[in-house]
Amino acid sequence: MLELIKRFSGGYVRYFVIGPACKLLEVFFDLLTPLVIARMIDEGVGSHDAGVVVRYGVLLFVMAVVGMGFTLVCQKMAALASQGMGTAVRSRLYRRINEFSHAELDRFGTPSLITRITNDINQIQLALALGIRQLIRWPFLAIGSMVAALLIDLKLGLIFLVSTPLIGLVFWIVMARCVPYFKQMQAKLDRIGLITREGLSGVRVIRAFVREEHERKRFRDAAYDQAAVAIAVGKLSSILNPVTFLVMNLGVCAILWMGGIQVDTGELTQGEVMAFVNYMTQTLLSIVYVANLVVVFTKASASASRVNEVLHCEPSIVDAGNESVDLPSSEAVASGEAPCAIRMDGACFAFGDAEVNTIDRATLELGLGKTLGVIGGTGSGKSTLVSLMLRLYDTRSGSVEVMGADVRAWPLKQLRHVVSIVPQRASLLSGTIRSNLTWRDAHATDDQLWAALEIAQAAEFVRKLPQGLDAPVEAGGKNFSGGQRQRLTIARALVGDPLILILDDSASALDFKTDAALRHAIHERGQRSAAEGGLPLTTVIVSQRVSSVRDADVICVMSHGQVAGLGTHDELLANCPLYEEICLSQLKREELGGSAAPTSAPAVDRPTRVRPQLAGGEA
């Protein structure tokens, strides 16, 4: 907690000073109040002088108004400091999360990061606000009341010296047992967040499989689990107030008993006894409030440690010091001296600390303007393989090169401008079609957007929308069909003229005719770019469909993270049994022989028989 305050309180120091200072002035008036009341009793009530009572009453009213004014100033300072600093922490946390590679995102998990950036920071903000408003008030009031009481009478002051340690002992025992529970509570909230996110994002699938009751049970179990921890904390915390008030009331009884005797002997006045009771009450109530503050600060401390865990986590993929990579010239491409667009040499990768590699010694080359098809069974490592090309993950060993330079030598911004990817899951944000298409190039013109939509086979349905490019997009693109969402994400990837386009199974929701037309349009776009003196477009197509990759210049067959075959369609049919099995699971044998029609004039694919499982693929 202190670390966050030191790190983010720079612009709010004046609030941390002014707020407690105003609170101290308010406490000063609170400490004077029992003395004024004692004078009112001794000089006014005791002598039956109504004028004295009125004067002291007016003085108490003025003190209350002035104290309230200082309280309002303190409240404003607390709000400005806590909300301002909380916003700064939340912004920095969000920035750090966006700096993470996929490895760090996998480590923390999305639900946990959401809980940390919302609930945990809310706990920190609450602790900061209460710290400014109450942390100074109650300890100072307790100490001030104790000193004032001792100045009135040292004998009665001994009651304080007995009562206070008793309350402190109870407080220490309870807090020592509560602290571990607070950390558990935050972890339980992470679990609730995970189940809620899965349930809401997959609600259609859950209803389709009639799993509503199962999901309700999962959520109920997680909620009860978190509630059980919260109840355990509540039971422990509930001991504080009753025990504290018991000690306080016993102390008041002792004061009245001993004070009454001293009043009879003339050692104390009635007003001084009442002042002593007020100071006793203020002291012990202050300790109660301090105990409650410690509960809040303990929760905030647990939350702060979770926030610091994210802030201290350094991204595993950085590009500090990397200089811009020079792209090959069109002359070098024409003369055949240009480097490979993509080259892998013994690339190995594993998630986290796993001992088994997800990608194991992958080696391949792809020239500029060529097309690479990646095919294999489910879980064979296709998507992970292309993620290495964009440096979403770093290899454990081996190398991955783009345009002749190791991806670790590229500035990330330049690399991800040169290489554009269309992920498996179509992701659109709420806004408009235009706002989604301009992610790669915020200054793209309407002509460029329409050109990308034409290539992606999306222009027709966008033109039919009343608002065209400015048509609204709901969160996740829920107002479009699966095929429409995929085509819009493909168009988004084409805006900004990437040199390498990765289609990661991004045509799964498209029919065969649209898929073929899409590949044809992308091929023509690459040829047109080369004819105009630019660099040709290199394409990587990841697909489960043989028809999507069979015309590729190079086809990479993946199996259990390894490259099981590499070559053209005809070469693989002759030399790779796994590829032949995959083809036979989708096509008739008479459709396999010979090369397919050139990509520049593709034949329309027609549906063929599909076997239940890809032969040689993973379940």
Coordinates of C-alpha atoms in Angstrom, one line a residue:
M1 CA 0.0 0.0 0.0
L2 CA 2.8 2.4 0.9
E3 CA 4.6 1.6 -2.3
L4 CA 1.6 2.6 -4.3
I5 CA 1.2 5.9 -2.3
K6 CA 4.9 6.7 -2.9
R7 CA 4.6 5.9 -6.5
F8 CA 1.4 7.6 -7.5
S9 CA 0.8 10.4 -4.9
G10 CA 3.1 12.9 -6.6
G11 CA 0.3 15.2 -7.9
Y12 CA -1.9 14.8 -4.8
V13 CA 0.5 15.6 -2.0
R14 CA -1.3 18.9 -1.2
Y15 CA -4.5 17.0 -0.7
F16 CA -2.8 14.6 1.7
V17 CA -1.5 17.6 3.7
I18 CA -4.6 19.9 3.7
G19 CA -7.1 17.1 4.5
P20 CA -5.5 15.8 7.7
A21 CA -4.6 19.4 8.8
C22 CA -8.3 20.3 8.6
K23 CA -9.2 17.1 10.4
L24 CA -6.7 18.0 13.2
L25 CA -8.4 21.4 13.7
E26 CA -11.8 19.6 13.9
V27 CA -10.4 17.3 16.5
F28 CA -9.1 20.3 18.5
F29 CA -12.6 21.5 18.8
D30 CA -13.8 18.0 19.8
L31 CA -11.3 18.0 22.6
L32 CA -12.4 21.4 23.9
T33 CA -16.1 20.4 23.9
P34 CA -16.0 18.3 27.2
L35 CA -14.2 21.2 29.0
V36 CA -16.8 23.7 27.8
I37 CA -19.6 21.3 29.0
A38 CA -17.8 20.9 32.4
R39 CA -17.8 24.7 32.7
M40 CA -21.4 24.9 31.7
I41 CA -22.3 22.4 34.4
D42 CA -20.2 23.9 37.2
E43 CA -20.7 27.6 36.5
G44 CA -24.2 27.6 34.9
V45 CA -26.2 24.6 36.0
G46 CA -24.6 24.4 39.5
S47 CA -25.3 28.1 40.2
H48 CA -28.6 28.1 38.4
D49 CA -27.3 30.9 36.0
A50 CA -29.2 30.6 32.7
G51 CA -27.0 33.3 31.1
V52 CA -23.9 31.3 31.6
V53 CA -25.6 28.2 30.1
V54 CA -26.7 30.2 27.1
R55 CA -23.2 31.7 26.5
Y56 CA -21.5 28.3 26.7
G57 CA -24.3 26.9 24.5
V58 CA -23.6 29.5 21.8
L59 CA -19.9 28.8 22.1
L60 CA -20.6 25.1 21.5
F61 CA -22.7 25.9 18.5
V62 CA -19.9 28.1 17.0
M63 CA -17.4 25.4 17.6
A64 CA -19.6 22.8 15.9
V65 CA -20.1 25.0 12.8
V66 CA -16.4 25.8 12.5
G67 CA -15.6 22.1 13.0
M68 CA -18.1 21.1 10.3
G69 CA -16.5 23.6 7.9
F70 CA -13.1 22.0 8.4
T71 CA -14.7 18.5 8.0
L72 CA -16.2 19.5 4.6
V73 CA -12.8 20.7 3.4
C74 CA -11.3 17.5 4.6
Q75 CA -14.0 15.4 2.8
K76 CA -13.3 17.2 -0.5
M77 CA -9.5 16.7 -0.1
A78 CA -10.1 13.0 0.6
A79 CA -12.3 12.7 -2.5
L80 CA -9.8 14.5 -4.8
A81 CA -6.9 12.5 -3.5
S82 CA -8.5 9.0 -3.5
Q83 CA -10.3 9.3 -6.8
G84 CA -7.4 11.0 -8.5
M85 CA -4.8 8.6 -7.3
G86 CA -7.1 5.6 -7.9
T87 CA -7.6 6.7 -11.4
A88 CA -3.8 7.1 -11.9
V89 CA -3.2 3.6 -10.5
R90 CA -6.0 2.1 -12.7
S91 CA -4.6 3.8 -15.8
R92 CA -1.1 2.6 -15.1
L93 CA -2.4 -0.9 -14.4
Y94 CA -4.4 -0.9 -17.7
R95 CA -1.3 0.3 -19.6
R96 CA 0.8 -2.4 -18.0
I97 CA -1.7 -5.1 -18.9
N98 CA -1.7 -3.9 -22.5
E99 CA 2.2 -4.2 -22.5
F100 CA 1.9 -7.9 -21.6
S101 CA 2.6 -10.6 -24.1
H102 CA 0.2 -13.5 -24.4
A103 CA 2.4 -15.4 -21.9
E104 CA 1.7 -12.9 -19.1
L105 CA -2.0 -12.8 -20.0
D106 CA -2.1 -16.5 -19.8
R107 CA -0.4 -16.5 -16.4
F108 CA -2.8 -14.0 -14.7
G109 CA -6.0 -14.8 -16.6
T110 CA -8.5 -12.3 -17.8
P111 CA -11.0 -12.6 -14.9
S112 CA -8.3 -12.0 -12.3
L113 CA -7.0 -8.9 -14.2
I114 CA -10.5 -7.5 -14.4
T115 CA -11.0 -8.0 -10.6
R116 CA -7.7 -6.3 -9.9
I117 CA -8.4 -3.3 -12.1
T118 CA -11.9 -2.9 -10.6
N119 CA -12.5 -4.4 -7.2
D120 CA -9.0 -4.2 -5.9
I121 CA -8.5 -0.6 -6.9
N122 CA -11.8 0.3 -5.3
Q123 CA -10.6 -1.1 -2.0
I124 CA -7.4 1.0 -2.3
Q125 CA -9.5 4.1 -3.1
L126 CA -11.7 3.5 0.0
A127 CA -8.6 3.1 2.2
L128 CA -7.1 6.3 0.9
A129 CA -10.3 8.3 1.5
L130 CA -10.7 6.9 5.0
G131 CA -7.1 7.4 5.7
I132 CA -7.3 11.1 5.0
R133 CA -10.6 11.6 6.8
Q134 CA -10.3 9.2 9.8
L135 CA -6.7 7.9 10.3
I136 CA -5.6 11.2 11.8
R137 CA -8.8 12.0 13.6
W138 CA -9.3 8.9 15.7
P139 CA -5.7 8.2 17.0
F140 CA -5.2 11.9 17.7
L141 CA -8.6 12.1 19.4
A142 CA -7.8 9.1 21.5
I143 CA -4.5 10.4 22.6
G144 CA -5.8 13.9 23.2
S145 CA -8.7 12.6 25.2
M146 CA -6.4 10.5 27.3
V147 CA -4.0 13.4 28.0
A148 CA -6.9 15.8 28.8
A149 CA -8.4 13.2 31.2
L150 CA -5.1 12.6 33.0
L151 CA -4.7 16.4 33.4
I152 CA -8.1 16.5 35.2
D153 CA -7.3 13.7 37.6
L154 CA -4.4 11.2 37.7
K155 CA -6.2 8.6 39.8
L156 CA -9.1 8.3 37.5
G157 CA -6.6 8.2 34.6
L158 CA -5.4 4.9 35.8
I159 CA -8.7 3.4 34.4
F160 CA -7.5 4.4 30.9
L161 CA -4.2 2.6 31.4
V162 CA -6.1 -0.6 32.2
S163 CA -8.9 -0.3 29.6
T164 CA -6.8 0.6 26.6
P165 CA -4.3 -2.4 26.7
L166 CA -7.3 -4.8 27.1
I167 CA -8.9 -3.4 23.9
G168 CA -5.6 -3.5 22.1
L169 CA -5.0 -7.1 23.0
V170 CA -8.5 -8.2 21.6
F171 CA -7.9 -6.1 18.6
W172 CA -4.5 -7.7 17.8
I173 CA -5.8 -11.3 18.3
V174 CA -8.7 -10.7 15.9
M175 CA -6.8 -8.9 13.2
A176 CA -4.0 -11.5 13.2
R177 CA -6.6 -14.1 12.3
C178 CA -8.5 -12.0 9.8
V179 CA -5.6 -11.0 7.5
P180 CA -5.3 -14.4 5.7
Y181 CA -9.0 -14.5 5.0
F182 CA -9.0 -11.2 3.2
K183 CA -6.5 -12.5 0.6
Q184 CA -8.7 -15.6 0.2
M185 CA -11.7 -13.4 -0.4
Q186 CA -10.1 -11.7 -3.4
A187 CA -9.1 -15.0 -4.9
K188 CA -12.7 -16.2 -4.5
L189 CA -13.9 -13.1 -6.3
D190 CA -11.5 -14.0 -9.2
R191 CA -13.3 -17.3 -9.4
I192 CA -16.7 -15.7 -9.4
G193 CA -15.5 -13.3 -12.2
L194 CA -14.3 -16.3 -14.3
I195 CA -17.5 -18.2 -14.0
T196 CA -19.6 -15.0 -14.7
R197 CA -17.5 -14.2 -17.8
E198 CA -17.7 -17.7 -19.2
G199 CA -21.5 -17.9 -18.5
L200 CA -22.2 -14.5 -20.2
S201 CA -19.9 -14.9 -23.2
G202 CA -21.1 -18.5 -23.8
V203 CA -24.7 -18.0 -23.0
R204 CA -25.9 -19.1 -26.4
V205 CA -23.9 -22.4 -26.3
I206 CA -25.1 -23.0 -22.7
R207 CA -28.7 -22.6 -23.7
A208 CA -28.2 -24.7 -26.8
F209 CA -27.0 -27.6 -24.7
V210 CA -29.5 -27.0 -21.9
R211 CA -26.7 -26.4 -19.4
E212 CA -28.3 -23.5 -17.5
E213 CA -28.8 -25.5 -14.3
H214 CA -25.2 -26.7 -14.4
E215 CA -23.9 -23.1 -14.8
R216 CA -26.2 -21.9 -12.1
K217 CA -24.8 -24.5 -9.7
R218 CA -21.3 -23.6 -10.6
F219 CA -22.0 -19.9 -9.9
R220 CA -23.9 -20.8 -6.7
D221 CA -21.0 -23.0 -5.4
A222 CA -18.5 -20.2 -6.1
A223 CA -20.7 -17.6 -4.5
Y224 CA -21.3 -19.7 -1.4
D225 CA -17.6 -20.5 -1.2
Q226 CA -16.8 -16.8 -1.2
A227 CA -19.6 -16.1 1.2
A228 CA -18.3 -18.7 3.6
V229 CA -14.9 -16.9 3.8
A230 CA -16.7 -13.6 4.2
I231 CA -18.9 -15.0 7.0
A232 CA -15.8 -16.3 8.8
V233 CA -14.2 -12.9 8.6
G234 CA -17.4 -11.3 9.8
K235 CA -17.7 -13.6 12.8
L236 CA -14.1 -12.8 13.8
S237 CA -14.6 -9.0 13.2
S238 CA -17.9 -9.1 15.2
I239 CA -16.0 -9.8 18.4
L240 CA -14.3 -6.4 18.3
N241 CA -17.3 -4.1 18.9
P242 CA -19.0 -6.0 21.7
V243 CA -15.8 -6.6 23.7
T244 CA -14.7 -3.0 23.1
F245 CA -18.0 -1.6 24.3
L246 CA -18.0 -4.0 27.3
V247 CA -14.6 -2.7 28.4
M248 CA -15.7 0.9 27.7
N249 CA -18.9 0.6 29.7
L250 CA -17.1 -1.1 32.6
G251 CA -14.6 1.8 32.5
V252 CA -17.4 4.3 32.6
C253 CA -19.0 2.6 35.6
A254 CA -15.6 2.6 37.4
I255 CA -15.2 6.3 36.6
L256 CA -18.7 7.2 37.9
W257 CA -18.1 5.1 41.1
M258 CA -14.7 6.6 41.9
G259 CA -15.7 10.0 40.6
G260 CA -18.8 10.1 42.8
I261 CA -16.6 9.4 45.8
Q262 CA -14.2 12.3 44.9
V263 CA -17.1 14.7 44.3
D264 CA -18.4 13.9 47.8
T265 CA -15.0 14.7 49.3
G266 CA -14.6 17.8 47.2
E267 CA -11.7 16.6 45.1
L268 CA -13.6 16.9 41.8
T269 CA -16.6 18.8 40.6
Q270 CA -19.6 17.3 38.8
G271 CA -18.6 18.9 35.6
E272 CA -15.1 17.4 35.8
V273 CA -16.6 14.0 36.3
M274 CA -18.8 14.5 33.2
A275 CA -15.8 15.7 31.2
F276 CA -13.9 12.6 32.3
V277 CA -16.7 10.3 31.2
N278 CA -16.8 12.1 27.8
Y279 CA -13.0 11.7 27.4
M280 CA -13.3 8.1 28.3
T281 CA -16.0 7.5 25.8
Q282 CA -14.1 9.4 23.1
T283 CA -11.0 7.4 23.7
L284 CA -12.6 4.0 23.6
L285 CA -14.8 4.9 20.6
S286 CA -11.7 6.1 18.8
I287 CA -10.1 2.7 19.4
V288 CA -13.2 1.0 18.0
Y289 CA -13.0 3.2 14.9
V290 CA -9.3 2.5 14.5
A291 CA -10.0 -1.2 14.7
N292 CA -12.5 -0.8 11.8
L293 CA -10.0 1.3 9.9
V294 CA -7.4 -1.5 10.3
V295 CA -9.9 -3.9 8.8
V296 CA -10.3 -1.6 5.7
F297 CA -6.5 -1.1 5.5
T298 CA -5.9 -4.8 5.7
K299 CA -8.2 -5.5 2.8
A300 CA -6.6 -2.6 0.9
S301 CA -3.2 -4.1 1.7
A302 CA -4.2 -7.4 0.2
S303 CA -5.6 -5.6 -2.9
A304 CA -2.5 -3.5 -3.2
S305 CA -0.2 -6.6 -3.2
R306 CA -2.3 -8.0 -6.1
V307 CA -2.0 -4.7 -8.0
N308 CA 1.7 -4.5 -7.3
E309 CA 2.1 -8.1 -8.5
V310 CA 0.8 -7.0 -12.0
L311 CA 2.8 -3.7 -12.0
H312 CA 6.0 -5.5 -11.0
C313 CA 5.5 -8.2 -13.7
E314 CA 7.8 -7.2 -16.5
P315 CA 6.6 -8.1 -20.0
S316 CA 8.6 -11.0 -21.5
I317 CA 8.4 -9.4 -25.0
V318 CA 10.0 -6.0 -25.3
D319 CA 11.5 -4.0 -28.1
A320 CA 13.6 -1.5 -26.2
G321 CA 16.6 -0.4 -28.2
N322 CA 15.4 -2.1 -31.4
E323 CA 15.9 0.0 -34.5
S324 CA 13.7 0.2 -37.5
V325 CA 14.2 -2.7 -39.9
D326 CA 14.9 -1.8 -43.6
L327 CA 12.5 -3.6 -45.9
P328 CA 13.8 -5.1 -49.1
S329 CA 13.4 -3.0 -52.3
S330 CA 11.3 -3.9 -55.2
E331 CA 14.5 -4.2 -57.3
A332 CA 15.9 -6.8 -54.9
V333 CA 12.7 -8.7 -55.2
A334 CA 12.8 -8.6 -59.0
S335 CA 16.4 -9.8 -59.0
G336 CA 15.8 -12.6 -56.6
E337 CA 18.1 -11.1 -53.9
A338 CA 15.4 -10.3 -51.4
P339 CA 15.3 -12.4 -48.2
C340 CA 12.6 -14.8 -47.3
A341 CA 9.4 -13.2 -46.1
I342 CA 9.2 -15.8 -43.3
R343 CA 11.9 -18.2 -42.1
M344 CA 11.9 -20.5 -39.1
D345 CA 14.9 -22.5 -38.0
G346 CA 14.4 -25.1 -35.3
A347 CA 11.8 -22.9 -33.5
C348 CA 10.6 -24.4 -30.2
F349 CA 8.0 -23.0 -27.9
A350 CA 6.1 -24.2 -24.8
F351 CA 3.4 -22.5 -22.7
G352 CA 4.6 -21.4 -19.2
D353 CA 6.9 -23.9 -17.5
A354 CA 5.6 -26.9 -19.5
E355 CA 8.2 -29.5 -20.2
V356 CA 6.7 -30.6 -23.5
N357 CA 7.1 -28.2 -26.4
T358 CA 3.9 -27.0 -28.1
I359 CA 6.0 -26.2 -31.2
D360 CA 9.0 -28.5 -31.6
R361 CA 11.9 -27.7 -33.9
A362 CA 9.8 -26.1 -36.6
T363 CA 11.8 -25.3 -39.8
L364 CA 10.4 -23.7 -42.9
E365 CA 10.9 -20.9 -45.5
L366 CA 8.5 -18.8 -47.4
G367 CA 9.5 -16.4 -50.2
L368 CA 8.1 -12.9 -50.7
G369 CA 4.7 -12.9 -52.4
K370 CA 4.2 -16.6 -51.8
T371 CA 1.4 -18.4 -50.0
L372 CA 1.9 -20.7 -47.1
G373 CA -0.9 -23.1 -46.1
V374 CA -0.9 -24.6 -42.6
I375 CA -3.1 -27.6 -42.0
G376 CA -3.3 -30.3 -39.2
G377 CA -5.6 -31.8 -36.7
T378 CA -7.1 -29.9 -33.8
G379 CA -4.5 -29.1 -31.2
S380 CA -1.6 -29.7 -33.6
G381 CA -0.1 -26.3 -33.0
K382 CA -1.2 -24.4 -36.1
S383 CA -2.3 -21.2 -34.4
T384 CA 0.7 -21.2 -32.0
L385 CA 3.0 -21.6 -35.0
V386 CA 1.7 -18.4 -36.7
S387 CA 1.7 -16.5 -33.4
L388 CA 5.5 -16.9 -33.3
M389 CA 5.6 -15.0 -36.7
L390 CA 3.9 -12.0 -35.2
R391 CA 5.9 -12.4 -31.9
L392 CA 2.9 -12.8 -29.8
Y393 CA 5.1 -15.4 -28.0
D394 CA 8.9 -15.8 -28.0
T395 CA 10.5 -19.0 -28.9
R396 CA 12.4 -21.1 -26.3
S397 CA 15.1 -21.9 -28.8
G398 CA 15.6 -21.6 -32.5
S399 CA 14.7 -18.5 -34.5
V400 CA 11.9 -16.8 -36.4
E401 CA 12.7 -14.3 -39.1
V402 CA 10.5 -11.9 -41.0
M403 CA 11.9 -10.1 -44.0
G404 CA 15.4 -11.4 -43.2
A405 CA 15.5 -10.0 -39.6
D406 CA 14.8 -11.9 -36.4
V407 CA 11.5 -10.9 -35.0
R408 CA 13.2 -10.1 -31.7
A409 CA 15.2 -7.4 -33.5
W410 CA 12.0 -5.7 -34.9
P411 CA 10.3 -2.7 -33.1
L412 CA 7.0 -4.3 -32.2
K413 CA 5.0 -1.4 -33.8
Q414 CA 6.8 -1.8 -37.1
L415 CA 6.6 -5.6 -37.0
R416 CA 2.8 -5.6 -36.4
H417 CA 2.3 -3.0 -39.2
V418 CA 4.2 -5.2 -41.6
V419 CA 2.5 -8.4 -40.4
S420 CA -1.3 -8.4 -40.0
I421 CA -3.3 -11.3 -38.5
V422 CA -6.9 -12.3 -38.6
P423 CA -7.5 -14.4 -35.5
Q424 CA -9.6 -17.5 -35.2
R425 CA -12.2 -15.7 -33.2
A426 CA -13.6 -12.7 -34.9
S427 CA -13.3 -9.8 -32.5
L428 CA -15.2 -6.5 -33.0
L429 CA -15.7 -3.7 -30.5
S430 CA -18.7 -1.6 -30.0
G431 CA -18.7 1.5 -32.2
T432 CA -19.1 1.6 -36.0
I433 CA -17.8 -0.4 -38.9
R434 CA -15.5 2.5 -39.7
S435 CA -14.1 2.6 -36.2
N436 CA -13.3 -1.1 -36.3
L437 CA -11.7 -1.0 -39.8
T438 CA -9.3 1.8 -38.9
W439 CA -7.5 0.0 -36.2
R440 CA -4.3 -0.4 -38.3
D441 CA -4.6 3.0 -40.0
A442 CA -6.6 5.7 -38.2
H443 CA -6.3 8.0 -41.3
A444 CA -7.5 5.5 -43.9
T445 CA -9.8 7.0 -46.5
D446 CA -13.2 5.7 -47.4
D447 CA -11.8 4.4 -50.7
Q448 CA -9.2 2.4 -48.9
L449 CA -11.9 1.0 -46.5
W450 CA -14.1 0.0 -49.4
A451 CA -11.2 -1.6 -51.2
A452 CA -10.5 -3.7 -48.2
L453 CA -14.2 -4.6 -47.9
E454 CA -14.2 -5.6 -51.5
I455 CA -11.3 -8.0 -51.1
A456 CA -12.8 -9.4 -47.9
Q457 CA -16.1 -10.1 -49.7
A458 CA -17.9 -7.8 -47.2
A459 CA -18.7 -4.7 -49.4
E460 CA -22.0 -6.1 -50.6
F461 CA -23.7 -6.5 -47.2
V462 CA -22.1 -3.2 -45.8
R463 CA -23.5 -1.2 -48.8
K464 CA -27.0 -2.6 -47.9
L465 CA -26.8 -1.1 -44.4
P466 CA -28.6 2.3 -44.2
Q467 CA -25.5 4.0 -42.7
G468 CA -22.9 2.1 -44.6
L469 CA -19.4 2.5 -43.0
D470 CA -21.0 4.3 -40.1
A471 CA -23.4 1.5 -39.3
P472 CA -23.3 0.6 -35.6
V473 CA -21.5 -2.4 -34.3
E474 CA -22.6 -3.9 -31.0
A475 CA -20.2 -5.3 -28.4
G476 CA -18.6 -8.3 -30.0
G477 CA -20.3 -7.7 -33.3
K478 CA -23.4 -9.5 -32.0
N479 CA -25.6 -7.7 -34.6
F480 CA -23.8 -9.4 -37.5
S481 CA -23.7 -13.1 -38.4
G482 CA -20.5 -15.2 -37.9
G483 CA -19.6 -15.0 -41.5
Q484 CA -20.1 -11.2 -41.6
R485 CA -17.9 -10.8 -38.5
Q486 CA -15.1 -12.8 -40.1
R487 CA -15.2 -10.8 -43.3
L488 CA -15.1 -7.5 -41.4
T489 CA -12.1 -8.7 -39.4
I490 CA -10.4 -9.8 -42.6
A491 CA -11.1 -6.3 -44.1
R492 CA -9.7 -4.7 -41.0
A493 CA -6.4 -6.7 -41.4
L494 CA -6.1 -5.5 -45.0
V495 CA -6.4 -1.8 -44.2
G496 CA -2.9 -0.2 -43.9
D497 CA -1.3 -2.4 -46.7
P498 CA 0.4 -5.1 -44.7
L499 CA 3.2 -7.1 -46.4
I500 CA 2.3 -10.4 -44.7
L501 CA -1.3 -11.4 -44.1
I502 CA -2.0 -14.3 -41.7
L503 CA -5.4 -15.8 -41.9
D504 CA -5.7 -18.1 -38.8
D505 CA -8.7 -20.3 -39.7
S506 CA -10.6 -17.0 -40.4
A507 CA -12.8 -18.4 -43.1
S508 CA -14.4 -21.2 -41.1
A509 CA -17.8 -19.5 -41.2
L510 CA -17.7 -18.8 -44.9
D511 CA -19.2 -21.0 -47.6
F512 CA -16.9 -22.6 -50.1
K513 CA -17.7 -20.1 -52.9
T514 CA -17.0 -17.1 -50.7
D515 CA -13.8 -18.7 -49.4
A516 CA -12.5 -19.3 -52.9
A517 CA -13.5 -15.7 -54.0
L518 CA -11.7 -14.3 -50.9
R519 CA -8.5 -16.2 -51.7
H520 CA -8.7 -15.1 -55.3
A521 CA -9.1 -11.5 -54.3
I522 CA -6.2 -11.6 -51.9
H523 CA -4.0 -13.2 -54.6
E524 CA -5.0 -10.5 -57.1
R525 CA -4.3 -7.8 -54.6
G526 CA -0.7 -9.1 -54.1
Q527 CA -0.1 -9.2 -57.8
R528 CA -1.4 -5.7 -58.3
S529 CA 0.9 -4.4 -55.5
A530 CA 3.9 -6.0 -57.2
A531 CA 2.9 -4.7 -60.6
E532 CA 2.7 -1.2 -59.2
G533 CA 6.3 -1.4 -58.0
G534 CA 5.6 -2.3 -54.4
L535 CA 6.4 -5.4 -52.4
P536 CA 4.1 -8.4 -53.1
L537 CA 1.7 -9.6 -50.4
T538 CA 2.8 -12.7 -48.7
T539 CA -0.1 -14.8 -47.3
V540 CA -0.3 -17.5 -44.6
I541 CA -3.5 -19.5 -44.5
V542 CA -4.3 -21.7 -41.5
S543 CA -7.3 -23.9 -42.2
Q544 CA -8.9 -27.2 -41.5
R545 CA -10.1 -27.3 -45.2
V546 CA -7.9 -28.9 -47.8
S547 CA -9.6 -26.7 -50.4
S548 CA -8.3 -23.5 -48.7
V549 CA -4.6 -24.6 -48.7
R550 CA -4.2 -26.9 -51.7
D551 CA -3.2 -24.1 -54.1
A552 CA -0.6 -22.7 -51.7
D553 CA 3.0 -22.5 -52.8
V554 CA 4.0 -24.3 -49.7
I555 CA 1.9 -26.4 -47.4
C556 CA 3.0 -27.1 -43.8
V557 CA 1.4 -30.1 -42.2
M558 CA 1.4 -29.9 -38.4
S559 CA 1.1 -32.9 -36.0
H560 CA 1.7 -32.7 -32.2
G561 CA 3.6 -29.4 -32.7
Q562 CA 6.0 -30.8 -35.3
V563 CA 6.2 -30.2 -39.0
A564 CA 5.1 -33.5 -40.4
G565 CA 5.3 -32.5 -44.0
L566 CA 6.3 -29.5 -46.1
G567 CA 5.8 -29.0 -49.8
T568 CA 3.2 -28.5 -52.5
H569 CA -0.1 -30.4 -52.6
D570 CA 1.2 -33.0 -55.1
E571 CA 4.4 -33.5 -53.2
L572 CA 2.7 -34.0 -50.0
L573 CA 0.2 -36.5 -51.5
A574 CA 3.2 -38.5 -52.6
N575 CA 5.3 -38.2 -49.5
C576 CA 3.2 -37.4 -46.5
P577 CA 0.7 -40.1 -45.4
L578 CA -0.9 -37.8 -42.8
Y579 CA -1.7 -35.1 -45.5
E580 CA -3.2 -37.8 -47.7
E581 CA -5.4 -39.0 -44.9
I582 CA -6.6 -35.5 -44.2
C583 CA -7.4 -35.0 -47.9
L584 CA -9.2 -38.3 -48.1
S585 CA -11.3 -37.3 -45.1
Q586 CA -12.7 -34.3 -47.1
L587 CA -12.3 -35.2 -50.8
K588 CA -12.9 -38.1 -53.0
R589 CA -9.8 -39.9 -54.2
E590 CA -10.4 -38.9 -57.8
E591 CA -10.4 -35.2 -56.7
L592 CA -6.9 -35.5 -55.2
G593 CA -4.7 -36.1 -58.3
G594 CA -3.1 -33.2 -60.2
S595 CA -2.8 -29.6 -59.2
A596 CA -5.9 -27.5 -58.7
A597 CA -6.8 -24.6 -61.0
P598 CA -4.5 -21.6 -60.6
T599 CA -5.3 -19.2 -57.8
S600 CA -5.9 -16.4 -60.3
A601 CA -8.9 -18.3 -61.6
P602 CA -10.1 -20.6 -58.9
A603 CA -12.7 -23.2 -59.5
V604 CA -15.7 -23.0 -57.2
D605 CA -15.3 -25.6 -54.5
R606 CA -18.2 -27.8 -53.9
P607 CA -19.3 -29.6 -50.8
T608 CA -17.8 -33.1 -50.4
R609 CA -18.2 -35.9 -48.0
V610 CA -16.7 -35.3 -44.6
R611 CA -15.6 -38.1 -42.3
P612 CA -16.3 -37.8 -38.6
Q613 CA -12.7 -37.1 -37.6
L614 CA -9.6 -35.9 -39.4
A615 CA -7.4 -39.0 -39.9
G616 CA -4.1 -38.6 -38.1
G617 CA -5.4 -35.5 -36.3
E618 CA -5.7 -35.0 -32.6
A619 CA -9.0 -35.5 -30.8

